[in-house]
Coordinates of C-alpha atoms in Angstrom, one line a residue:
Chain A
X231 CA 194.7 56.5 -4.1
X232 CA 198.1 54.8 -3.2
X233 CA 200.0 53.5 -5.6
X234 CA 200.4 50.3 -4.3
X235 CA 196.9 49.7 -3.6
X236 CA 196.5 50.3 -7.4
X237 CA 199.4 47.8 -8.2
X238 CA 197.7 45.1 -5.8
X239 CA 194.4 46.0 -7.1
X240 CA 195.9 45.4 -10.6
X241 CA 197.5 42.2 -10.6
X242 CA 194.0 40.9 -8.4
X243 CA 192.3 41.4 -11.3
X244 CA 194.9 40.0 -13.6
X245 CA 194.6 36.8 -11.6
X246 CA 191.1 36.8 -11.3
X247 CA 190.8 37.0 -15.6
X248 CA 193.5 34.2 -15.5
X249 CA 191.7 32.1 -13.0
X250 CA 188.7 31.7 -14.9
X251 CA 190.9 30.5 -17.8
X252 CA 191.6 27.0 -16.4
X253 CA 190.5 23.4 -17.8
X254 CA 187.1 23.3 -18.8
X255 CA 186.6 27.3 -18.1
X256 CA 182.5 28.8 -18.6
X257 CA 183.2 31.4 -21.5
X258 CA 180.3 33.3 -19.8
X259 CA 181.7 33.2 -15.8
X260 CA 185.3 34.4 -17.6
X261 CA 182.9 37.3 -19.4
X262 CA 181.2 38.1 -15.9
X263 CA 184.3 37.8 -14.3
X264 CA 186.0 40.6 -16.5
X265 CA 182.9 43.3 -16.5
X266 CA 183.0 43.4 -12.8
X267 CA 186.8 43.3 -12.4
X268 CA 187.2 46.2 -15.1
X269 CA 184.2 48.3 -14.1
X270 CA 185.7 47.8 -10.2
X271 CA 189.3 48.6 -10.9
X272 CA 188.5 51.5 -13.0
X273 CA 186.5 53.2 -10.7
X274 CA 183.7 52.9 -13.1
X275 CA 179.9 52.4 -12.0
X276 CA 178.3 49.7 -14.3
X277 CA 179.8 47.6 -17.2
X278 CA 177.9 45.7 -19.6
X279 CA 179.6 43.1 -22.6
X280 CA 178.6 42.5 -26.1
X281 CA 179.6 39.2 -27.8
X282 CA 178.5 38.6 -31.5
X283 CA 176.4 35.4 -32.2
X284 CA 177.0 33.0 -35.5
X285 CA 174.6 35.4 -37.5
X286 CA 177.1 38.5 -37.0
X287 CA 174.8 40.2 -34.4
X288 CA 175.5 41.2 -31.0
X289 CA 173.9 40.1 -28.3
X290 CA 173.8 40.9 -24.7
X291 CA 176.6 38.3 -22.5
X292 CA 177.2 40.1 -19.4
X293 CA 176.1 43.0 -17.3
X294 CA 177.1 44.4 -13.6
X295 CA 173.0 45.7 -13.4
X296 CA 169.8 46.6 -14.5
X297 CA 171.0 50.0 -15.6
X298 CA 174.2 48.5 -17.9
X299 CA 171.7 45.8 -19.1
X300 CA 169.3 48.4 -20.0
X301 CA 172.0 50.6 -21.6
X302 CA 173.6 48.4 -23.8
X303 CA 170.3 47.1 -25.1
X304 CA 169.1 49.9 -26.2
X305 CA 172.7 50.1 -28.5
X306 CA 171.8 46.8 -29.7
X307 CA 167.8 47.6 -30.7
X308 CA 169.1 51.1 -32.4
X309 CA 172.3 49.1 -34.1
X310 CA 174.5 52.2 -32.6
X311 CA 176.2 53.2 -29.6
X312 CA 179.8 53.4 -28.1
X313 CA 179.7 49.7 -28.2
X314 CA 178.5 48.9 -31.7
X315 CA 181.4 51.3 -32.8
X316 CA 184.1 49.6 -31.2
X317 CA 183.0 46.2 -32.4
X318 CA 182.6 47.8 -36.0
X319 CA 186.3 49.3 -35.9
X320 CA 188.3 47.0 -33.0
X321 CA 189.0 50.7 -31.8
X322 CA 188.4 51.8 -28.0
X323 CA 185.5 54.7 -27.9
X324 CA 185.6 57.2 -25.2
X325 CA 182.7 59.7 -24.5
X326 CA 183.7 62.2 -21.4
X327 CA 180.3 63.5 -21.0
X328 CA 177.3 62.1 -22.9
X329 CA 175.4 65.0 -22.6
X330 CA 177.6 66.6 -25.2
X331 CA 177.4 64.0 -27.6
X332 CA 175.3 64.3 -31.1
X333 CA 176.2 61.0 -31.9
X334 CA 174.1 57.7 -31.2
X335 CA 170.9 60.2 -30.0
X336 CA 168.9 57.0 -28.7
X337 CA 171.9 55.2 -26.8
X338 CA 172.6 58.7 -25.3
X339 CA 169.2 59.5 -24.2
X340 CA 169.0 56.1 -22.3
X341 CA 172.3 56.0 -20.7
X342 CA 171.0 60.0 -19.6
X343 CA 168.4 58.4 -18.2
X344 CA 169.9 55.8 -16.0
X345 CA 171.9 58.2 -14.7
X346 CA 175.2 57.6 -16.5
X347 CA 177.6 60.6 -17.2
X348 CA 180.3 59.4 -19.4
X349 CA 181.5 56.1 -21.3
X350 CA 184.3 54.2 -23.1
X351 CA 184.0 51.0 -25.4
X352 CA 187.1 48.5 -25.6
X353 CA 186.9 46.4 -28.2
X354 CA 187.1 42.3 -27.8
X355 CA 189.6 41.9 -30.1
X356 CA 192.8 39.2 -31.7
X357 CA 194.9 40.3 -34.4
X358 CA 192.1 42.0 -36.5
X359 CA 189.3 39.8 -35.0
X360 CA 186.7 41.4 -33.0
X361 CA 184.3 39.3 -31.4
X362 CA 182.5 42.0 -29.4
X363 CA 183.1 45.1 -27.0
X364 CA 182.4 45.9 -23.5
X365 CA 180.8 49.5 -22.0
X366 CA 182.1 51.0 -19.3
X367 CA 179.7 53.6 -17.3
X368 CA 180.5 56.4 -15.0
X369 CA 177.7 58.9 -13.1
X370 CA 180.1 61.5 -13.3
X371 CA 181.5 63.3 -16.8
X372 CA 185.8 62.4 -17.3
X373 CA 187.9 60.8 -19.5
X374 CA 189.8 57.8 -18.0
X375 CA 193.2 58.1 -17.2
X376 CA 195.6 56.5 -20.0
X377 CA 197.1 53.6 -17.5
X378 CA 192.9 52.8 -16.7
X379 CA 192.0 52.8 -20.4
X380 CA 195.3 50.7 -20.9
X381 CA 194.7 48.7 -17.9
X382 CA 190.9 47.8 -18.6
X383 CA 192.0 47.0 -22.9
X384 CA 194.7 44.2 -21.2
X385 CA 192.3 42.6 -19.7
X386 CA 190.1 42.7 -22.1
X387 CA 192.7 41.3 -24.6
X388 CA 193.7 38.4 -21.6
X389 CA 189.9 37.3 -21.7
X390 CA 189.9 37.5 -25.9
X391 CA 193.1 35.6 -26.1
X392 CA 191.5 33.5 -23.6
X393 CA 188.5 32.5 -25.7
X394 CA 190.5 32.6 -29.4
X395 CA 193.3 30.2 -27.9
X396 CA 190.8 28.0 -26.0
X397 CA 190.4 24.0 -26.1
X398 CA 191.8 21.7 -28.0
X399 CA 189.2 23.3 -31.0
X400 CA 187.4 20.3 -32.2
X401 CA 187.6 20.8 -35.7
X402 CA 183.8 20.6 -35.9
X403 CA 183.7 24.0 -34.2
X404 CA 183.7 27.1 -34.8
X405 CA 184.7 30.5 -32.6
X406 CA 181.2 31.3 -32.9
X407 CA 179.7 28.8 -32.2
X408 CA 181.5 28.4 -28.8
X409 CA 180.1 32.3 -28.8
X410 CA 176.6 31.1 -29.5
X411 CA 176.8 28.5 -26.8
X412 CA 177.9 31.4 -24.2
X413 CA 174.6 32.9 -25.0
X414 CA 172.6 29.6 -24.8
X415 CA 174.6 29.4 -21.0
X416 CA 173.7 33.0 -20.2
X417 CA 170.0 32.6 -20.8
X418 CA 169.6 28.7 -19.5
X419 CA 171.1 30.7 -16.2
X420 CA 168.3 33.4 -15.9
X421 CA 165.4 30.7 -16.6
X422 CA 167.1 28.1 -13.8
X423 CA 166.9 31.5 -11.2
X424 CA 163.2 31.8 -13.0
X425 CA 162.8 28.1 -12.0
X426 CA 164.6 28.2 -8.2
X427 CA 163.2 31.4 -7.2
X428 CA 159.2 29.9 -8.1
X429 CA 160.0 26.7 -6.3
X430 CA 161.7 28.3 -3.1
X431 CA 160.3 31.6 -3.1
X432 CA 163.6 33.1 -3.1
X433 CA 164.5 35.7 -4.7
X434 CA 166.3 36.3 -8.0
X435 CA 169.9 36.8 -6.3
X436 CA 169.3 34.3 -3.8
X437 CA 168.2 31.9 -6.6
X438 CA 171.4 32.8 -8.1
X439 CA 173.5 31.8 -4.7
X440 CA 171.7 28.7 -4.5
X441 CA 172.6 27.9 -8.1
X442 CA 176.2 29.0 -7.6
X443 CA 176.9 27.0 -4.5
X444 CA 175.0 23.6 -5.7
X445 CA 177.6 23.3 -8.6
X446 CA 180.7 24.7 -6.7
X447 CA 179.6 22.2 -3.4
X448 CA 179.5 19.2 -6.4
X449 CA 182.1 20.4 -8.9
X450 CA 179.6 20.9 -11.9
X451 CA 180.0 23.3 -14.2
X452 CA 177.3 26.7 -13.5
X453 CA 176.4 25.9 -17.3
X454 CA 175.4 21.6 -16.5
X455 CA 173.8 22.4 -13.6
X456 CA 171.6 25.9 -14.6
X457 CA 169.8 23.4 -17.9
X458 CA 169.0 20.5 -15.7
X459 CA 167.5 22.6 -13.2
X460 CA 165.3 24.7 -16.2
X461 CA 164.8 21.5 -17.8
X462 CA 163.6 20.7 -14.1
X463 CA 165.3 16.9 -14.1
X464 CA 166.6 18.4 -11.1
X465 CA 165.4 20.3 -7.9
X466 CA 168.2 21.8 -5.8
X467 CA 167.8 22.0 -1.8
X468 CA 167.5 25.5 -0.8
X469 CA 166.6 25.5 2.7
X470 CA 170.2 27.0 3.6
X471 CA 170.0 29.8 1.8
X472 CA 166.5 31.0 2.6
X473 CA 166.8 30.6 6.4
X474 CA 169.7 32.6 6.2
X475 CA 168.0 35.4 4.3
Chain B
X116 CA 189.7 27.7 -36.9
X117 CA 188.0 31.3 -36.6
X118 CA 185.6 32.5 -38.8
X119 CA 184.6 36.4 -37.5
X120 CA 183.0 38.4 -39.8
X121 CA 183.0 42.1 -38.8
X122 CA 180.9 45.3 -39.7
X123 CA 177.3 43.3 -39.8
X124 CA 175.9 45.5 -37.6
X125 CA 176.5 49.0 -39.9
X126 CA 173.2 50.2 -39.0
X127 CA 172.2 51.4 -42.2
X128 CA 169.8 48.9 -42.5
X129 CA 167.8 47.6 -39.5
X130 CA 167.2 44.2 -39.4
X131 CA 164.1 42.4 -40.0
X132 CA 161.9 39.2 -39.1
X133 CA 161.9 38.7 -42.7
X134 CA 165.9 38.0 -43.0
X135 CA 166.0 35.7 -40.4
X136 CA 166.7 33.0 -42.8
X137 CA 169.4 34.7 -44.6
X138 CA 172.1 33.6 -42.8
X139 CA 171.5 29.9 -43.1
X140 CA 171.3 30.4 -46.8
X141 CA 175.1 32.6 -46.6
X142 CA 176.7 30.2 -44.4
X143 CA 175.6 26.6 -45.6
X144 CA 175.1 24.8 -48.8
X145 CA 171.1 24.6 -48.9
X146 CA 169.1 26.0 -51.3
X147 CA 166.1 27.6 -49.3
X148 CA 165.3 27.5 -45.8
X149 CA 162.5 28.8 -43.9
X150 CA 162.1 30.0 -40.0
X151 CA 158.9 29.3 -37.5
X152 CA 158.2 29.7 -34.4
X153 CA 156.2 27.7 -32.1
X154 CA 153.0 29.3 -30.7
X155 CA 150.2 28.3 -27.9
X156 CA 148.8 24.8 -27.9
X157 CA 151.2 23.6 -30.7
X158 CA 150.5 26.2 -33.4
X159 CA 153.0 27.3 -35.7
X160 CA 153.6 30.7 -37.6
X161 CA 156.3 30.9 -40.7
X162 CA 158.0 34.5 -39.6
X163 CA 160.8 33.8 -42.7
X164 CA 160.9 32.3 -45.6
X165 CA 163.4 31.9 -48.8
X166 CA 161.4 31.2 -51.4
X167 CA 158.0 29.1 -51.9
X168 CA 159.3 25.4 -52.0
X169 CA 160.4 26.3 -48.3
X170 CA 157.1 27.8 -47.4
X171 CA 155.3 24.6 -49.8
X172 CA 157.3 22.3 -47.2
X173 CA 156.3 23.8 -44.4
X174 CA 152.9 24.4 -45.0
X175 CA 152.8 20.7 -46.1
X176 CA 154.4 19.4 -42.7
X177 CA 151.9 21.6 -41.2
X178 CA 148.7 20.5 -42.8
X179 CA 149.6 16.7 -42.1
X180 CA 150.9 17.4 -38.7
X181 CA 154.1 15.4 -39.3
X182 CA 157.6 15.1 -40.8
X183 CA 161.1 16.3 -40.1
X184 CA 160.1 19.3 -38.8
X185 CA 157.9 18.0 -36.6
X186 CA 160.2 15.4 -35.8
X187 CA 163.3 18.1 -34.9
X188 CA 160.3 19.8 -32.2
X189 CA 159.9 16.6 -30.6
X190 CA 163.3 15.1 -30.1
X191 CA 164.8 18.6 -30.2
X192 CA 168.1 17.5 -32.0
X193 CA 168.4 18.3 -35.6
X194 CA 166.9 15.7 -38.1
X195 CA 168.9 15.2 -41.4
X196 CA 167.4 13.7 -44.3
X197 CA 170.0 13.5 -46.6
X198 CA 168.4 11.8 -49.5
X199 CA 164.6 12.4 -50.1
X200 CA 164.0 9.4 -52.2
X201 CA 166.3 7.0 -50.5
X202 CA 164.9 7.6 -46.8
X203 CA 162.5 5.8 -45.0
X204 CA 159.9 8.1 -44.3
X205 CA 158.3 5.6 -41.7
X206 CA 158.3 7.8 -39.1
X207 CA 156.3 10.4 -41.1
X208 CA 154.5 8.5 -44.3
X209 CA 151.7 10.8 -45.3
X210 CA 154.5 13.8 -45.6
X211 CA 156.7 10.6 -47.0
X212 CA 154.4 10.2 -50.1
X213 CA 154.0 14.3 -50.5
X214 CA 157.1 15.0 -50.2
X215 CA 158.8 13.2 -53.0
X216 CA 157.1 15.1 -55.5
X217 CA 158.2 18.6 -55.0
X218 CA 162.0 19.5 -55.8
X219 CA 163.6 19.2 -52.8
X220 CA 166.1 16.2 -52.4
X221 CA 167.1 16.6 -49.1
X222 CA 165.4 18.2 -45.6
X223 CA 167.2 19.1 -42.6
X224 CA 165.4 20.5 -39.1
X225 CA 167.2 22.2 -36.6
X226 CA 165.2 22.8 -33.3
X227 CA 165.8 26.7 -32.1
X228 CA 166.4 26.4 -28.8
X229 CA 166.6 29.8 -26.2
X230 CA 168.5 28.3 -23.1
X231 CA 166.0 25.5 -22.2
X232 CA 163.3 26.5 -24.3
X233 CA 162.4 25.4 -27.9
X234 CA 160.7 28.0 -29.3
X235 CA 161.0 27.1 -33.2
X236 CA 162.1 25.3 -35.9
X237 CA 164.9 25.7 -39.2
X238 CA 163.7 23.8 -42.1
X239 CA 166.6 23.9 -44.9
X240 CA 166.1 21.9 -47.8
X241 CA 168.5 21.2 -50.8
X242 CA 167.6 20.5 -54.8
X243 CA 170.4 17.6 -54.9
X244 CA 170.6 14.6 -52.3
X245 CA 173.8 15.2 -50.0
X246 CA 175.1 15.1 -46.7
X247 CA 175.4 18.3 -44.5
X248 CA 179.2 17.7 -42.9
X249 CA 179.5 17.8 -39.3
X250 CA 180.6 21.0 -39.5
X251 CA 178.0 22.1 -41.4
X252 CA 175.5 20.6 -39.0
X253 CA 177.3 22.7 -35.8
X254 CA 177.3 25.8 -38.0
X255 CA 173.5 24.9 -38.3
X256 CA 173.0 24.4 -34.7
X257 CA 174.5 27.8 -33.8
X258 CA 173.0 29.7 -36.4
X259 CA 169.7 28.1 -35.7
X260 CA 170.6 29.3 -32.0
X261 CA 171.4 32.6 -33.0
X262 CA 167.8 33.1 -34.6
X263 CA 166.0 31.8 -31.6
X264 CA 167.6 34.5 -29.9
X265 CA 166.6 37.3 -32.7
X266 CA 163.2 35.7 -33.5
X267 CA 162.2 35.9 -29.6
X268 CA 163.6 39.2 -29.3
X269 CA 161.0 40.6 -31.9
X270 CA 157.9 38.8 -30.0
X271 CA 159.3 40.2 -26.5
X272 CA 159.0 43.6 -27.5
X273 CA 155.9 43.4 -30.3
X274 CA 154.0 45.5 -28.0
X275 CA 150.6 46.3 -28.5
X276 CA 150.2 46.8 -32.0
X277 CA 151.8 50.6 -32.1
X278 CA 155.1 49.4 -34.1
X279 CA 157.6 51.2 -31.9
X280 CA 160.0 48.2 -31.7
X281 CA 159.0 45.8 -34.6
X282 CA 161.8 46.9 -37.4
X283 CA 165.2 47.4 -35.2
X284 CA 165.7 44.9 -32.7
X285 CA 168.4 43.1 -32.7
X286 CA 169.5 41.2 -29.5
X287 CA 167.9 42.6 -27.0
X288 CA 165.9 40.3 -24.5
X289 CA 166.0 41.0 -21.1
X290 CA 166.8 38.8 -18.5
X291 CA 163.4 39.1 -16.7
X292 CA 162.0 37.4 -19.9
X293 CA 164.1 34.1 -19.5
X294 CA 163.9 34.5 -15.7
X295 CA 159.9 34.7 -16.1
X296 CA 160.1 31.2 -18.3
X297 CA 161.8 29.7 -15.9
X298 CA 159.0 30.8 -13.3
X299 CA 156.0 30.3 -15.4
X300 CA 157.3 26.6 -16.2
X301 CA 156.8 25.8 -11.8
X302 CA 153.3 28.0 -12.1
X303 CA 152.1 26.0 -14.6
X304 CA 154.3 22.6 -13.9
X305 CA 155.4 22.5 -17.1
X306 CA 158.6 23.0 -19.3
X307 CA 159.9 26.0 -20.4
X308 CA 159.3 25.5 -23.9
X309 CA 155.6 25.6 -23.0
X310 CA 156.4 28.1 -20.5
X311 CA 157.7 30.6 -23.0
X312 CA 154.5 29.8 -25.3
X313 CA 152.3 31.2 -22.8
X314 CA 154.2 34.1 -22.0
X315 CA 154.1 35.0 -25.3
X316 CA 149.8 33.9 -25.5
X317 CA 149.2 35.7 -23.0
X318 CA 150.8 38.5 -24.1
X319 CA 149.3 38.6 -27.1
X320 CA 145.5 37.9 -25.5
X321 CA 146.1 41.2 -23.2
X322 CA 147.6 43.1 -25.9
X323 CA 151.1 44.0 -24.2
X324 CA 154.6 43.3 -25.1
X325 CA 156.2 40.1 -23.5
X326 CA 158.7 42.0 -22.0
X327 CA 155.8 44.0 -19.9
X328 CA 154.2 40.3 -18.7
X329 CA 157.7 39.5 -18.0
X330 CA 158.4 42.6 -15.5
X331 CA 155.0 41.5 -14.1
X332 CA 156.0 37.9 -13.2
X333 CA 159.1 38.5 -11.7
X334 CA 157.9 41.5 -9.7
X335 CA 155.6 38.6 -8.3
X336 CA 152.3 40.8 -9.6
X337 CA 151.5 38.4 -12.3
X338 CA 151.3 34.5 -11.4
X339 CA 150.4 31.8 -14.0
X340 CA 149.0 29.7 -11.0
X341 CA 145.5 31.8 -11.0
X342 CA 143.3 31.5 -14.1
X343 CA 144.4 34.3 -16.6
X344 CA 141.9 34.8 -18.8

């Protein structure tokens, strides 16, 4: 691959992270946002994101598919994994081929099974403070090159900083509970598409786009917009989106 | 102001139902709190539990069908009661009369809410009268948040009796379970709180594991519409 392309690549993704920071920003979009940015600058094949909730658990914020979903919560039901590790130390965890690893048995056996070859774990972390770590997947066995495991930490960091430095912090609030509200966010998202895709008879993704482009078209935030609709004090037109399916 | 606490999930010991209330105890200055969760046609079950003035409360509220708890499931906003004797228990006066005879001096509710759904209550009570600070009360919102989250993880994967999942599960719901919610709420026309109720009735009528139903719903082979059974 050109270098160039890598450097335009690079800074894309830098903006990207940095353009989900702005007033007002949806901690779980910026999450989304980095996943798919790392797993696709990295060449990787699915990403999935742990965040810890007020309790000290981790939960489940972000996934690029079914697979990374699946993967990461079978770390979080077995309370080990590549991903638990690196939250536990802040340290970045890198397994080259998962077949030859006798650590974590249960996470290995599932990530075998969806396919996945290899993995490495960056830690979401500030000065000591580790609020979670996101998985990287490959189908094929390799270590990432230094600059990608560099690259993919950054941003990582960028997105950390991002939530650690955000607001004014009303005084009231805590990190974690700003972490806790990403998770309320994330699931009020999936019941909305639950909602949409029952009233239109769309499906899941499309229920997604419709969601999407109701609150970009009116300048909501996803977040506003995803509770009314699974509250259901509002229906959203979809006729666009299914006759264009 | 950033309060992380690293290293809770050393795996040494897997969590349980049971310490679901632990953390509400740790974090906020209550002396005993107790966790439900909200079951078909507006049936409660107590899955933790500090110590038996939390479980007296709740069976109490339960028996008479009223107080804060109750109160915190219909308004779903927390209910503070800061001062037992001093409050006017209008708005729940059996529980009112019962209530000021046990130890606890002050009540506070917190509804657990899972995205749009309120799928349980927090009842924390204290042995003095006092305010919770505002603080205390978004640390209580969170936390009470954060248990939702854990409490409907069990149920989801309670499968059929064979205890595969019921002692490690940490955060693991699956989208398809919140994306079946939200579809079972249009089926049914109802809200998702109710929705998630049924899921879970219905899972436990057939004898599978919410997260099963759930893959059945969104794969369009279940539908709430039809009678059930």
């Amino acid at each position: 691959m050109a270098e160039l392309s890598r450097d335009a690549r690079l800074s894309a993704a830098f903006v990207k992270v940095a353009d989900t920071l702005v007033d007002d920003y949806d901690v779980v979009d910026l999450l989304d946002t980095l996943v798919q940015v790392c797993t696709d600058l990295v060449d990787s094949d699915a990403g999935g994101l742990l965040i810890t909730d007020p309790d000290g658990w981790l939960q489940l914020i972000a996934s690029t598919n079914e697979e990374a979903e699946f993967v990461e919560v079978i770390q979080l039901n077995a309370g080990e994994g590549p991903c638990v590790e690196s939250f536990k130390t802040g340290e970045g965890v890198t397994i080259p081929d998962i077949s030859e690893e006798d650590r974590w048995p249960a996470f290995c056996a599932a990530a075998l099974q969806q396919g996945f070859q290899s993995m490495h774990a960056f830690p979401l972390r500030l000065r000591g403070q580790t609020i979670g770590a996101m998985g990287l997947l490959s189908n094929t066995t390799g270590e990432l090159s230094e600059s990608n495991l560099a690259v993919a930490q950054a941003l990582a960091d960028v997105a950390t900083i991002g939530i650690l430095q955000e607001r004014p912090l009303r005084d009231t609030t805590l990190v974690t509970d700003q972490l806790q509200r990403a998770l309320d966010s994330r699931v009020i998202i999936e019941q909305a598409k639950g909602v949409i895709a029952a009233q239109t008879g769309a499906n899941l993704h499309t229920a997604f786009a419709i969601l999407r482009d109701y609150a970009r078209s009116n300048h909501l935030n996803l977040s506003t917009v995803a509770e009314e609709v699974a509250e259901r004090t509002l229906t959203l037109p979809a006729s666009e989106h299914l006759t264009t399916q | 102001m950033v309060t992380i606490e690293a290293g809770h999930v050393d795996g040494a010991e897997p969590p349980r139902s049971n310490a679901l209330h632990a953390g509400f105890l740790a974090r906020l200055p209550v002396d005993g709190a107790s966790v439900s969760m909200v079951t078909v046609a507006g049936n409660q079950s107590t899955v933790s539990s500090s110590d038996a003035l939390a479980t007296r409360l709740e069976q109490l509220q339960y028996d008479l069908g009223e107080g804060p708890h109750y109160r915190a499931l219909e308004l779903q906003k927390p209910v503070l009661v800061p001062d037992v004797e001093a409050a006017d228990h209008s708005v729940w006066p059996m529980f009112g009369h019962a209530v000021v005879d046990t130890d606890a001096k002050a009540l506070f509710s917190f509804p657990m809410r899972i995205g749009a759904a309120t799928v349980g209550v927090v009842d924390l009570y204290r042995l003095s009268p006092g305010l919770l600070s505002d603080r205390d009360v978004a640390q209580a919102t969170a936390l009470a948040g954060a248990a939702a989250g854990r409490a409907a993880a069990y149920a989801a994967a309670d499968a059929d009796g064979d205890g595969r999942h019921d002692s490690a599960l940490v955060g693991g719901t699956r989208r398809h379970v919140h994306q079946a919610t939200g579809m079972i709420a249009v089926q049914l026309d109802t809200s998702v709180t109710d929705a998630f109720a049924r899921l879970r009735g219905y899972a436990y009528v057939v004898g599978r594991s919410v997260d099963d139903i759930a893959r059945d719903v969104v794969a369009q082979t279940l539908d709430f519409t039809e009678p059930t059974g």
